[in-house]
Amino acid sequence: MAFNRRNLLRAAGVGVGLAALGSATGCEPEAPAAEPTAAPTSEPPAGQVDWGGLRQRLAGTLNLPSDSGYSTAKLAFNPAFDTRQPAAVAQVANASDVQACVNAAASARIPVAARSGGHSYGGYSTPDNGLVVDLGGMSGVEVKPDGTAVIGAGTRLMDVYSGLAQAGRCLPAGSCPTVGISGLTLGGGIGVLTGKYGLTCDNLVSAQVVTADGTLRTASATSEPDLFWALRGGGGGNFGIVTSFTFRTVAAPQLAVFQVRFPAGSLTDVLAAWQTFTASAPDEFWSTLGISAGSPPTCRINGCYVGSESNLNALVDKLVAATKTQPTNRYSLSKDYLSAMMYFGGCANYSVAQCRPNWNGGGVLGRESFTASSRVLTKPLADPSRLTALLTGRQGMDILLDSLSGAPARIGAKDTAFPYRGALATAQIYVGATTPEARAAVNEVRDGLGDLTGNTAFVNYIDPGLSNWASAYYGDNASRLRGIAKHYDPKGVFAFDQSASRA
């Protein structure tokens, strides 16, 4: 069975990432010092960029609204943001191009946002009247003899998986094949191997990042350690534009995948069993509970196991028994690493080349309209029937509960910027439309679920309408993130409405 991205929400449901970078301090720009009476400057006035000069400095391509490539270059994954009109889209080729773009935007004081895969749920990688730094040309996977992998910031997940698999290596990451590695990593990175190998950001060794002053820095445990801390879960683009990542990888394992579907009306029992089972499941077992709202809601459990299909099925037997419900359908499959990633990405019947965007990557995968938000279950719901009641009658909506148990829980909540160590699961709330009615429905369920979970949310499912968002995304890490953003970007070069420095 193959999934595409949004069928995945009704079938497999795996955490994906915000692929927009571009943000930073939300602090007001510092007041400039008094200007000297002499010394004319060659810098353009605020709001004006020497686009011709920038074009000449780039090895990549600069697309202005008058250029034939602009209408395609500006497109993000979600057509909801097609009305946005960036001042320019720079399809950069190297770190020097990124530096030139940051310097140009900073001098002119116009918005600048990086784009890796263009999946920002809030559209933050497509700023009106700003400069989009499209990292898609900076892609590639290089596996070193020590097993680390250097991955370009514009690499999409399918190419990450393919490149690693060719070297017999594995990195835990998300499921959507067109999501970029940058946004996914910088917000945390949840996927089907999370239980065994941790979040994507937990495997980060170092990153090359252009900060607001145009400097290319190396962020690691020993170089710019505060910046390195912030890049592991602090959200995309808040502190600069990453140009490449170095990750630890592991030998590619044999995997088994499964799906169990349950009859309508069984959600309360299935949820109760799933959350109890998940909290103590072995690291090798990862699962997601997918719920389709309706009258009544229906549900299914999908997942992945690091090991044999027979060992997987022994665990699924226990999980199904705990639900006290007879499934309507169940299957399992044994797969190698790349095949499993293509399966979860909806590409089981495609080649790697086909499993790329059709609007800017030469593949067959299209764009999708949706409205979404999130919560985080820091612990099992005390009364699962309340979620059933919340979702009853809401046709067209899906909720995905993606497990956070296992390896992520063994890192301290303050050891990285990602705050939800020890939480049970993230909850993605999704409607496949962008109408006002869809937005209202998502908001209602987001707020109703918030009554059950508290003020929590996952920054990789960023939501511009979320109240008290800083605490929801970052918890007790918000103040440190704000200070780091202020340090590296005191004038708010990367600022946007939900910047870390506004936390």
Short mmCIF file of C-alpha atoms in Angstrom, two decimals:
data_model
loop_
_atom_site.label_atom_id
_atom_site.label_comp_id
_atom_site.label_asym_id
_atom_site.label_seq_id
_atom_site.Cartn_x
_atom_site.Cartn_y
_atom_site.Cartn_z
CA MET A 1 0.00 0.00 0.00
CA ALA A 2 1.35 3.45 -0.89
CA PHE A 3 0.70 6.69 0.92
CA ASN A 4 0.91 10.24 -0.31
CA ARG A 5 1.42 13.09 2.12
CA ARG A 6 -2.20 13.73 2.98
CA ASN A 7 -3.39 10.16 2.59
CA LEU A 8 -0.72 9.56 5.18
CA LEU A 9 -2.85 11.55 7.58
CA ARG A 10 -5.62 9.06 7.02
CA ALA A 11 -3.35 6.04 6.91
CA ALA A 12 0.15 6.21 8.35
CA GLY A 13 0.39 9.67 9.80
CA VAL A 14 3.98 10.58 10.56
CA GLY A 15 5.32 13.79 12.03
CA VAL A 16 6.74 16.14 9.46
CA GLY A 17 8.52 19.24 9.70
CA LEU A 18 8.19 22.92 9.12
CA ALA A 19 10.49 23.45 6.18
CA ALA A 20 10.66 27.22 6.34
CA LEU A 21 13.63 28.85 7.93
CA GLY A 22 13.82 32.61 8.13
CA SER A 23 13.07 34.37 11.35
CA ALA A 24 14.96 35.78 14.29
CA THR A 25 14.74 38.43 16.91
CA GLY A 26 11.37 39.98 17.28
CA CYS A 27 12.98 42.84 19.20
CA GLU A 28 12.56 46.23 17.68
CA PRO A 29 15.71 47.31 15.81
CA GLU A 30 18.08 49.13 18.09
CA ALA A 31 17.95 52.88 17.75
CA PRO A 32 20.72 54.00 15.40
CA ALA A 33 23.44 56.27 16.65
CA ALA A 34 23.36 59.88 15.49
CA GLU A 35 24.61 60.12 11.93
CA PRO A 36 27.84 62.05 11.32
CA THR A 37 27.46 65.23 9.34
CA ALA A 38 29.95 64.12 6.74
CA ALA A 39 30.60 60.63 5.40
CA PRO A 40 28.08 59.98 2.64
CA THR A 41 27.14 56.30 2.47
CA SER A 42 26.86 54.00 -0.51
CA GLU A 43 24.19 51.88 1.20
CA PRO A 44 20.69 52.08 -0.30
CA PRO A 45 17.91 53.71 1.77
CA ALA A 46 15.75 51.48 3.93
CA GLY A 47 13.40 49.39 1.85
CA GLN A 48 15.51 49.57 -1.30
CA VAL A 49 17.86 46.85 -2.46
CA ASP A 50 20.36 47.14 -5.29
CA TRP A 51 18.91 44.09 -6.99
CA GLY A 52 21.20 44.42 -9.98
CA GLY A 53 24.23 44.46 -7.74
CA LEU A 54 22.96 41.48 -5.76
CA ARG A 55 22.28 39.55 -8.96
CA GLN A 56 25.89 40.10 -10.05
CA ARG A 57 27.23 38.84 -6.71
CA LEU A 58 25.25 35.58 -6.80
CA ALA A 59 26.44 32.32 -8.31
CA GLY A 60 22.78 31.30 -8.17
CA THR A 61 19.72 32.95 -9.68
CA LEU A 62 17.85 36.03 -8.49
CA ASN A 63 14.17 36.11 -9.49
CA LEU A 64 12.42 39.48 -9.44
CA PRO A 65 8.68 39.92 -10.12
CA SER A 66 9.49 41.00 -13.67
CA ASP A 67 11.48 37.80 -14.36
CA SER A 68 9.90 34.82 -16.10
CA GLY A 69 10.97 32.41 -13.38
CA TYR A 70 9.53 34.40 -10.50
CA SER A 71 5.98 33.00 -10.53
CA THR A 72 7.27 29.46 -10.05
CA ALA A 73 10.20 30.33 -7.80
CA LYS A 74 7.97 31.97 -5.21
CA LEU A 75 5.66 28.98 -4.79
CA ALA A 76 5.53 27.26 -1.41
CA PHE A 77 4.04 23.82 -0.77
CA ASN A 78 0.64 25.15 0.31
CA PRO A 79 -1.25 27.09 -2.41
CA ALA A 80 -2.84 29.15 0.37
CA PHE A 81 0.23 31.41 0.18
CA ASP A 82 0.19 31.95 -3.57
CA THR A 83 -1.08 35.49 -3.09
CA ARG A 84 2.11 36.44 -1.24
CA GLN A 85 4.44 38.66 -3.27
CA PRO A 86 8.06 38.50 -2.15
CA ALA A 87 10.27 41.30 -3.40
CA ALA A 88 12.63 38.65 -4.80
CA VAL A 89 13.48 34.97 -4.62
CA ALA A 90 17.18 34.14 -4.57
CA GLN A 91 17.90 30.55 -5.61
CA VAL A 92 21.28 30.39 -3.92
CA ALA A 93 24.14 28.09 -4.88
CA ASN A 94 26.53 28.35 -1.94
CA ALA A 95 27.17 29.91 1.46
CA SER A 96 28.62 33.06 -0.13
CA ASP A 97 25.30 33.61 -1.91
CA VAL A 98 23.50 33.31 1.41
CA GLN A 99 25.85 35.84 2.97
CA ALA A 100 25.24 38.27 0.11
CA CYS A 101 21.48 37.93 0.53
CA VAL A 102 21.57 38.44 4.29
CA ASN A 103 23.80 41.48 3.94
CA ALA A 104 21.55 42.98 1.27
CA ALA A 105 18.37 42.45 3.29
CA ALA A 106 19.97 43.72 6.49
CA SER A 107 21.24 46.87 4.81
CA ALA A 108 17.85 47.64 3.29
CA ARG A 109 15.96 46.46 6.38
CA ILE A 110 13.54 44.30 4.42
CA PRO A 111 12.29 40.88 5.60
CA VAL A 112 14.46 37.89 4.74
CA ALA A 113 13.43 34.26 5.16
CA ALA A 114 15.13 31.03 4.19
CA ARG A 115 13.26 28.26 2.43
CA SER A 116 14.31 24.63 2.38
CA GLY A 117 11.22 22.63 1.39
CA GLY A 118 8.66 25.45 1.63
CA HIS A 119 6.30 23.62 3.99
CA SER A 120 5.93 26.31 6.66
CA TYR A 121 2.44 25.86 8.08
CA GLY A 122 2.23 29.60 8.67
CA GLY A 123 3.72 30.58 5.31
CA TYR A 124 6.68 32.22 6.99
CA SER A 125 9.05 31.17 4.20
CA THR A 126 7.10 33.39 1.77
CA PRO A 127 7.20 36.92 3.20
CA ASP A 128 5.36 39.69 1.40
CA ASN A 129 7.82 42.32 0.13
CA GLY A 130 10.75 40.36 1.50
CA LEU A 131 13.66 38.33 0.17
CA VAL A 132 13.22 34.56 0.00
CA VAL A 133 16.53 32.69 0.22
CA ASP A 134 15.72 29.42 -1.54
CA LEU A 135 18.24 26.78 -0.46
CA GLY A 136 17.05 24.11 -2.90
CA GLY A 137 20.23 24.36 -4.96
CA MET A 138 22.35 23.61 -1.89
CA SER A 139 21.52 19.93 -1.68
CA GLY A 140 23.47 16.73 -1.39
CA VAL A 141 24.54 14.01 1.03
CA GLU A 142 28.18 13.15 1.73
CA VAL A 143 28.84 10.26 4.10
CA LYS A 144 32.26 10.41 5.76
CA PRO A 145 34.40 7.39 6.69
CA ASP A 146 33.49 7.90 10.38
CA GLY A 147 29.78 7.54 9.57
CA THR A 148 28.89 11.21 9.88
CA ALA A 149 27.00 12.74 6.99
CA VAL A 150 27.24 16.30 5.67
CA ILE A 151 23.87 17.28 4.23
CA GLY A 152 23.16 20.46 2.31
CA ALA A 153 20.51 22.68 3.82
CA GLY A 154 18.27 22.49 0.76
CA THR A 155 18.15 18.70 0.61
CA ARG A 156 14.65 17.23 0.68
CA LEU A 157 13.98 14.17 2.78
CA MET A 158 13.67 11.69 -0.06
CA ASP A 159 17.12 12.66 -1.27
CA VAL A 160 18.45 12.50 2.29
CA TYR A 161 17.18 8.94 2.61
CA SER A 162 18.40 7.90 -0.82
CA GLY A 163 21.85 9.37 -0.31
CA LEU A 164 22.29 7.75 3.07
CA ALA A 165 20.94 4.39 1.91
CA GLN A 166 23.51 4.25 -0.88
CA ALA A 167 26.16 4.29 1.84
CA GLY A 168 24.26 1.84 4.06
CA ARG A 169 23.48 4.53 6.65
CA CYS A 170 20.36 5.87 8.36
CA LEU A 171 19.18 9.12 9.95
CA PRO A 172 15.85 9.44 11.80
CA ALA A 173 13.70 12.14 10.22
CA GLY A 174 10.18 12.83 8.96
CA SER A 175 7.99 11.11 6.41
CA CYS A 176 7.00 13.70 3.82
CA PRO A 177 9.50 13.31 0.96
CA THR A 178 9.38 16.94 -0.17
CA VAL A 179 10.03 18.45 3.27
CA GLY A 180 13.47 20.03 3.58
CA ILE A 181 16.02 18.80 6.09
CA SER A 182 16.53 22.31 7.49
CA GLY A 183 13.14 23.21 8.89
CA LEU A 184 12.57 19.65 10.06
CA THR A 185 15.83 19.54 12.03
CA LEU A 186 15.67 23.03 13.46
CA GLY A 187 12.23 22.43 14.97
CA GLY A 188 13.15 19.00 16.34
CA GLY A 189 12.32 16.38 13.72
CA ILE A 190 9.88 13.56 14.54
CA GLY A 191 9.60 10.45 12.40
CA VAL A 192 9.11 6.71 12.29
CA LEU A 193 12.52 5.94 13.84
CA THR A 194 12.24 8.46 16.67
CA GLY A 195 11.78 5.89 19.42
CA LYS A 196 15.02 4.08 18.62
CA TYR A 197 17.29 6.85 17.37
CA GLY A 198 15.82 10.07 18.74
CA LEU A 199 14.76 13.30 17.08
CA THR A 200 16.59 14.49 13.99
CA CYS A 201 18.10 17.35 16.00
CA ASP A 202 19.41 14.87 18.58
CA ASN A 203 21.73 13.49 15.89
CA LEU A 204 23.13 16.88 14.87
CA VAL A 205 26.90 17.22 15.31
CA SER A 206 27.36 20.69 13.86
CA ALA A 207 25.85 23.23 11.48
CA GLN A 208 27.21 25.93 9.22
CA VAL A 209 25.03 29.00 9.69
CA VAL A 210 25.03 32.56 8.34
CA THR A 211 24.02 34.90 11.14
CA ALA A 212 22.51 38.37 10.86
CA ASP A 213 25.89 40.08 10.52
CA GLY A 214 26.64 38.01 7.41
CA THR A 215 29.21 35.82 9.17
CA LEU A 216 29.38 32.11 8.36
CA ARG A 217 29.75 30.35 11.70
CA THR A 218 30.19 26.76 12.81
CA ALA A 219 27.76 25.85 15.59
CA SER A 220 28.66 22.75 17.60
CA ALA A 221 29.17 21.63 21.18
CA THR A 222 32.54 23.39 21.23
CA SER A 223 31.97 26.28 18.80
CA GLU A 224 29.13 28.76 19.40
CA PRO A 225 27.55 26.34 21.92
CA ASP A 226 24.58 28.60 22.71
CA LEU A 227 23.73 28.83 19.02
CA PHE A 228 24.11 25.06 18.70
CA TRP A 229 21.73 24.59 21.62
CA ALA A 230 19.17 26.89 20.00
CA LEU A 231 19.37 25.21 16.59
CA ARG A 232 18.27 21.90 18.12
CA GLY A 233 14.55 22.56 18.46
CA GLY A 234 14.37 26.35 18.55
CA GLY A 235 12.56 26.60 15.23
CA GLY A 236 13.62 27.33 11.67
CA GLY A 237 15.49 30.48 10.77
CA ASN A 238 15.22 32.23 14.13
CA PHE A 239 18.98 32.57 14.55
CA GLY A 240 20.36 32.67 11.02
CA ILE A 241 20.29 30.64 7.81
CA VAL A 242 21.85 27.20 8.02
CA THR A 243 23.79 26.25 4.90
CA SER A 244 24.78 22.67 5.83
CA PHE A 245 24.40 20.12 8.62
CA THR A 246 26.66 17.36 9.89
CA PHE A 247 24.80 14.45 11.47
CA ARG A 248 25.71 11.25 13.23
CA THR A 249 24.25 8.31 11.34
CA VAL A 250 23.83 4.63 12.12
CA ALA A 251 23.99 1.53 9.97
CA ALA A 252 20.76 1.23 8.01
CA PRO A 253 18.58 -1.32 9.84
CA GLN A 254 16.05 -3.84 8.65
CA LEU A 255 12.58 -2.51 9.40
CA ALA A 256 9.01 -3.74 9.57
CA VAL A 257 5.92 -1.57 9.06
CA PHE A 258 2.31 -2.15 10.04
CA GLN A 259 -1.21 -0.81 10.02
CA VAL A 260 -4.22 -1.76 12.13
CA ARG A 261 -7.67 -0.30 11.43
CA PHE A 262 -10.47 -0.32 13.97
CA PRO A 263 -14.26 -0.07 13.58
CA ALA A 264 -16.13 3.19 14.00
CA GLY A 265 -17.10 3.86 17.57
CA SER A 266 -13.98 2.31 19.13
CA LEU A 267 -11.80 5.43 19.46
CA THR A 268 -12.08 5.81 23.24
CA ASP A 269 -10.99 2.23 23.89
CA VAL A 270 -8.25 2.29 21.28
CA LEU A 271 -6.87 5.61 22.52
CA ALA A 272 -6.84 4.41 26.12
CA ALA A 273 -4.92 1.27 25.15
CA TRP A 274 -2.58 3.02 22.72
CA GLN A 275 -1.42 5.69 25.12
CA THR A 276 -0.76 3.17 27.89
CA PHE A 277 1.08 0.83 25.52
CA THR A 278 3.08 3.66 23.93
CA ALA A 279 4.33 5.01 27.23
CA SER A 280 6.22 1.76 27.91
CA ALA A 281 6.84 0.40 24.41
CA PRO A 282 10.35 -0.75 23.49
CA ASP A 283 12.46 1.87 21.71
CA GLU A 284 12.36 -0.19 18.52
CA PHE A 285 8.57 0.20 18.29
CA TRP A 286 7.18 3.54 17.08
CA SER A 287 3.56 4.23 16.24
CA THR A 288 1.05 6.90 15.44
CA LEU A 289 -2.66 6.89 16.22
CA GLY A 290 -4.55 8.46 13.34
CA ILE A 291 -8.08 9.69 13.95
CA SER A 292 -10.60 10.77 11.33
CA ALA A 293 -13.28 12.89 12.94
CA GLY A 294 -16.88 12.08 12.14
CA SER A 295 -20.07 10.56 13.48
CA PRO A 296 -18.57 8.62 15.09
CA PRO A 297 -14.79 9.13 14.64
CA THR A 298 -12.72 6.28 13.19
CA CYS A 299 -9.12 5.41 13.96
CA ARG A 300 -6.12 3.36 12.91
CA ILE A 301 -2.62 2.74 14.23
CA ASN A 302 0.40 2.76 11.94
CA GLY A 303 4.01 2.32 12.80
CA CYS A 304 7.49 1.05 12.28
CA TYR A 305 9.68 -1.46 14.09
CA VAL A 306 13.45 -1.72 14.04
CA GLY A 307 13.84 -5.47 13.65
CA SER A 308 11.96 -8.44 12.26
CA GLU A 309 8.35 -8.62 11.17
CA SER A 310 7.73 -11.52 13.57
CA ASN A 311 8.92 -9.50 16.56
CA LEU A 312 6.81 -6.57 15.38
CA ASN A 313 3.68 -8.70 15.18
CA ALA A 314 4.18 -10.02 18.70
CA LEU A 315 4.04 -6.43 19.95
CA VAL A 316 1.08 -5.53 17.74
CA ASP A 317 -0.75 -8.57 19.15
CA LYS A 318 -0.33 -7.14 22.65
CA LEU A 319 -1.44 -3.69 21.56
CA VAL A 320 -4.54 -4.99 19.80
CA ALA A 321 -5.42 -7.18 22.78
CA ALA A 322 -5.20 -4.15 25.05
CA THR A 323 -7.80 -2.32 22.97
CA LYS A 324 -10.35 -5.13 23.54
CA THR A 325 -11.49 -4.37 19.99
CA GLN A 326 -11.48 -6.57 16.89
CA PRO A 327 -9.65 -4.76 14.04
CA THR A 328 -11.33 -4.42 10.68
CA ASN A 329 -8.00 -4.72 8.89
CA ARG A 330 -4.40 -5.46 9.76
CA TYR A 331 -1.19 -6.00 7.82
CA SER A 332 2.57 -5.87 8.23
CA LEU A 333 5.51 -5.80 5.81
CA SER A 334 9.25 -6.25 6.12
CA LYS A 335 11.30 -3.55 4.38
CA ASP A 336 14.81 -2.23 4.08
CA TYR A 337 15.50 1.33 5.23
CA LEU A 338 15.02 3.14 1.92
CA SER A 339 11.97 1.08 0.97
CA ALA A 340 10.36 1.85 4.32
CA MET A 341 10.99 5.58 3.94
CA MET A 342 9.51 5.52 0.44
CA TYR A 343 6.51 3.59 1.75
CA PHE A 344 5.79 6.13 4.45
CA GLY A 345 6.34 8.95 1.96
CA GLY A 346 3.74 7.60 -0.45
CA CYS A 347 6.42 6.64 -2.95
CA ALA A 348 6.34 2.84 -2.83
CA ASN A 349 5.39 2.76 -6.52
CA TYR A 350 7.73 5.54 -7.61
CA SER A 351 11.44 5.90 -8.24
CA VAL A 352 13.50 8.24 -6.09
CA ALA A 353 13.58 10.72 -8.98
CA GLN A 354 9.78 10.66 -9.22
CA CYS A 355 9.44 11.17 -5.45
CA ARG A 356 10.22 14.87 -5.74
CA PRO A 357 8.08 18.01 -6.20
CA ASN A 358 6.46 18.45 -9.59
CA TRP A 359 6.56 22.24 -9.41
CA ASN A 360 10.29 22.70 -8.79
CA GLY A 361 11.99 19.31 -8.47
CA GLY A 362 11.21 17.35 -11.63
CA GLY A 363 9.14 14.74 -9.79
CA VAL A 364 5.48 13.79 -9.66
CA LEU A 365 4.47 14.94 -6.17
CA GLY A 366 2.09 17.89 -6.11
CA ARG A 367 1.30 20.75 -3.80
CA GLU A 368 -1.50 20.53 -1.22
CA SER A 369 -3.90 22.96 0.43
CA PHE A 370 -4.42 22.52 4.15
CA THR A 371 -5.01 24.22 7.48
CA ALA A 372 -3.32 22.79 10.56
CA SER A 373 -2.28 23.30 14.15
CA SER A 374 -1.00 21.19 17.03
CA ARG A 375 -0.83 20.34 20.69
CA VAL A 376 1.53 18.10 22.66
CA LEU A 377 0.34 15.41 25.05
CA THR A 378 2.85 15.67 27.88
CA LYS A 379 1.19 12.66 29.49
CA PRO A 380 -1.68 10.27 28.72
CA LEU A 381 -5.12 11.87 28.60
CA ALA A 382 -6.92 11.22 31.87
CA ASP A 383 -10.25 10.77 30.11
CA PRO A 384 -9.89 9.62 26.48
CA SER A 385 -13.65 9.93 25.94
CA ARG A 386 -13.29 13.72 26.02
CA LEU A 387 -11.21 13.64 22.83
CA THR A 388 -13.81 11.39 21.22
CA ALA A 389 -16.51 13.88 22.14
CA LEU A 390 -14.44 16.79 20.81
CA LEU A 391 -14.06 15.12 17.40
CA THR A 392 -17.54 13.70 16.98
CA GLY A 393 -19.39 15.25 14.05
CA ARG A 394 -16.37 17.06 12.59
CA GLN A 395 -16.16 15.39 9.18
CA GLY A 396 -13.10 16.26 7.14
CA MET A 397 -10.71 16.66 10.05
CA ASP A 398 -7.83 14.39 11.04
CA ILE A 399 -5.77 14.19 14.22
CA LEU A 400 -2.41 12.42 14.36
CA LEU A 401 -0.87 11.40 17.66
CA ASP A 402 2.83 10.72 16.96
CA SER A 403 4.73 8.98 19.75
CA LEU A 404 7.59 10.78 21.51
CA SER A 405 8.45 7.87 23.80
CA GLY A 406 11.82 6.18 23.81
CA ALA A 407 15.12 7.86 22.95
CA PRO A 408 13.88 11.48 22.97
CA ALA A 409 12.85 11.12 26.61
CA ARG A 410 16.39 10.35 27.73
CA ILE A 411 17.64 13.84 26.91
CA GLY A 412 16.98 16.62 29.40
CA ALA A 413 14.34 19.24 28.66
CA LYS A 414 16.99 21.97 28.95
CA ASP A 415 19.78 20.11 27.14
CA THR A 416 18.44 21.26 23.76
CA ALA A 417 15.88 23.88 22.78
CA PHE A 418 13.25 21.17 22.14
CA PRO A 419 11.30 21.24 25.42
CA TYR A 420 9.02 18.20 25.28
CA ARG A 421 11.34 15.50 26.55
CA GLY A 422 9.34 12.74 28.20
CA ALA A 423 6.09 13.75 26.52
CA LEU A 424 3.77 11.05 25.21
CA ALA A 425 3.04 12.41 21.72
CA THR A 426 2.55 15.38 19.45
CA ALA A 427 -0.96 15.95 18.11
CA GLN A 428 -1.34 17.38 14.61
CA ILE A 429 -4.76 18.81 13.79
CA TYR A 430 -5.40 18.90 10.05
CA VAL A 431 -8.11 19.86 7.55
CA GLY A 432 -7.42 19.56 3.81
CA ALA A 433 -8.80 22.97 2.93
CA THR A 434 -7.96 26.63 3.49
CA THR A 435 -11.44 28.09 3.80
CA PRO A 436 -12.52 30.26 6.75
CA GLU A 437 -14.63 27.31 7.88
CA ALA A 438 -11.56 25.05 7.91
CA ARG A 439 -9.61 27.60 9.94
CA ALA A 440 -12.46 27.96 12.42
CA ALA A 441 -12.77 24.19 12.83
CA VAL A 442 -9.03 23.75 13.41
CA ASN A 443 -9.05 26.59 15.93
CA GLU A 444 -11.96 25.09 17.84
CA VAL A 445 -10.34 21.67 18.12
CA ARG A 446 -6.94 23.20 18.92
CA ASP A 447 -8.45 25.15 21.78
CA GLY A 448 -10.60 22.24 22.94
CA LEU A 449 -7.62 19.90 22.92
CA GLY A 450 -5.67 22.55 24.77
CA ASP A 451 -8.16 22.20 27.61
CA LEU A 452 -7.00 18.57 27.87
CA THR A 453 -3.25 19.01 27.29
CA GLY A 454 -2.53 22.47 28.64
CA ASN A 455 -0.85 25.22 26.65
CA THR A 456 1.42 23.10 24.44
CA ALA A 457 2.27 23.04 20.74
CA PHE A 458 4.95 21.80 18.33
CA VAL A 459 6.88 24.56 16.55
CA ASN A 460 7.24 22.46 13.39
CA TYR A 461 3.47 22.77 13.01
CA ILE A 462 3.64 26.51 13.55
CA ASP A 463 0.29 28.29 13.85
CA PRO A 464 0.07 32.11 13.47
CA GLY A 465 -3.25 32.14 15.36
CA LEU A 466 -2.01 30.32 18.46
CA SER A 467 -2.29 32.39 21.64
CA ASN A 468 0.55 32.39 24.16
CA TRP A 469 2.61 30.67 21.47
CA ALA A 470 6.04 31.23 23.00
CA SER A 471 5.22 29.19 26.07
CA ALA A 472 3.39 26.61 23.96
CA TYR A 473 6.31 26.02 21.59
CA TYR A 474 9.23 26.41 23.97
CA GLY A 475 8.07 26.05 27.56
CA ASP A 476 10.77 27.00 30.04
CA ASN A 477 13.30 27.34 27.20
CA ALA A 478 11.62 30.45 25.79
CA SER A 479 13.64 33.00 27.76
CA ARG A 480 17.00 31.46 26.83
CA LEU A 481 15.98 31.33 23.17
CA ARG A 482 14.97 34.97 23.30
CA GLY A 483 18.36 35.92 24.72
CA ILE A 484 20.29 33.93 22.11
CA ALA A 485 18.27 35.49 19.31
CA LYS A 486 18.97 38.94 20.69
CA HIS A 487 22.68 38.17 20.87
CA TYR A 488 23.01 36.91 17.30
CA ASP A 489 20.46 39.22 15.69
CA PRO A 490 20.13 42.38 17.79
CA LYS A 491 18.44 44.33 15.01
CA GLY A 492 15.88 41.73 14.04
CA VAL A 493 17.13 40.99 10.53
CA PHE A 494 15.27 37.68 10.55
CA ALA A 495 12.27 38.89 12.52
CA PHE A 496 8.75 37.60 11.84
CA ASP A 497 5.53 37.40 13.81
CA GLN A 498 6.53 34.34 15.84
CA SER A 499 10.26 34.93 16.07
CA ALA A 500 12.13 33.34 18.97
CA SER A 501 13.14 36.75 20.28
CA ARG A 502 9.48 37.65 20.66
CA ALA A 503 9.09 34.59 22.86
#
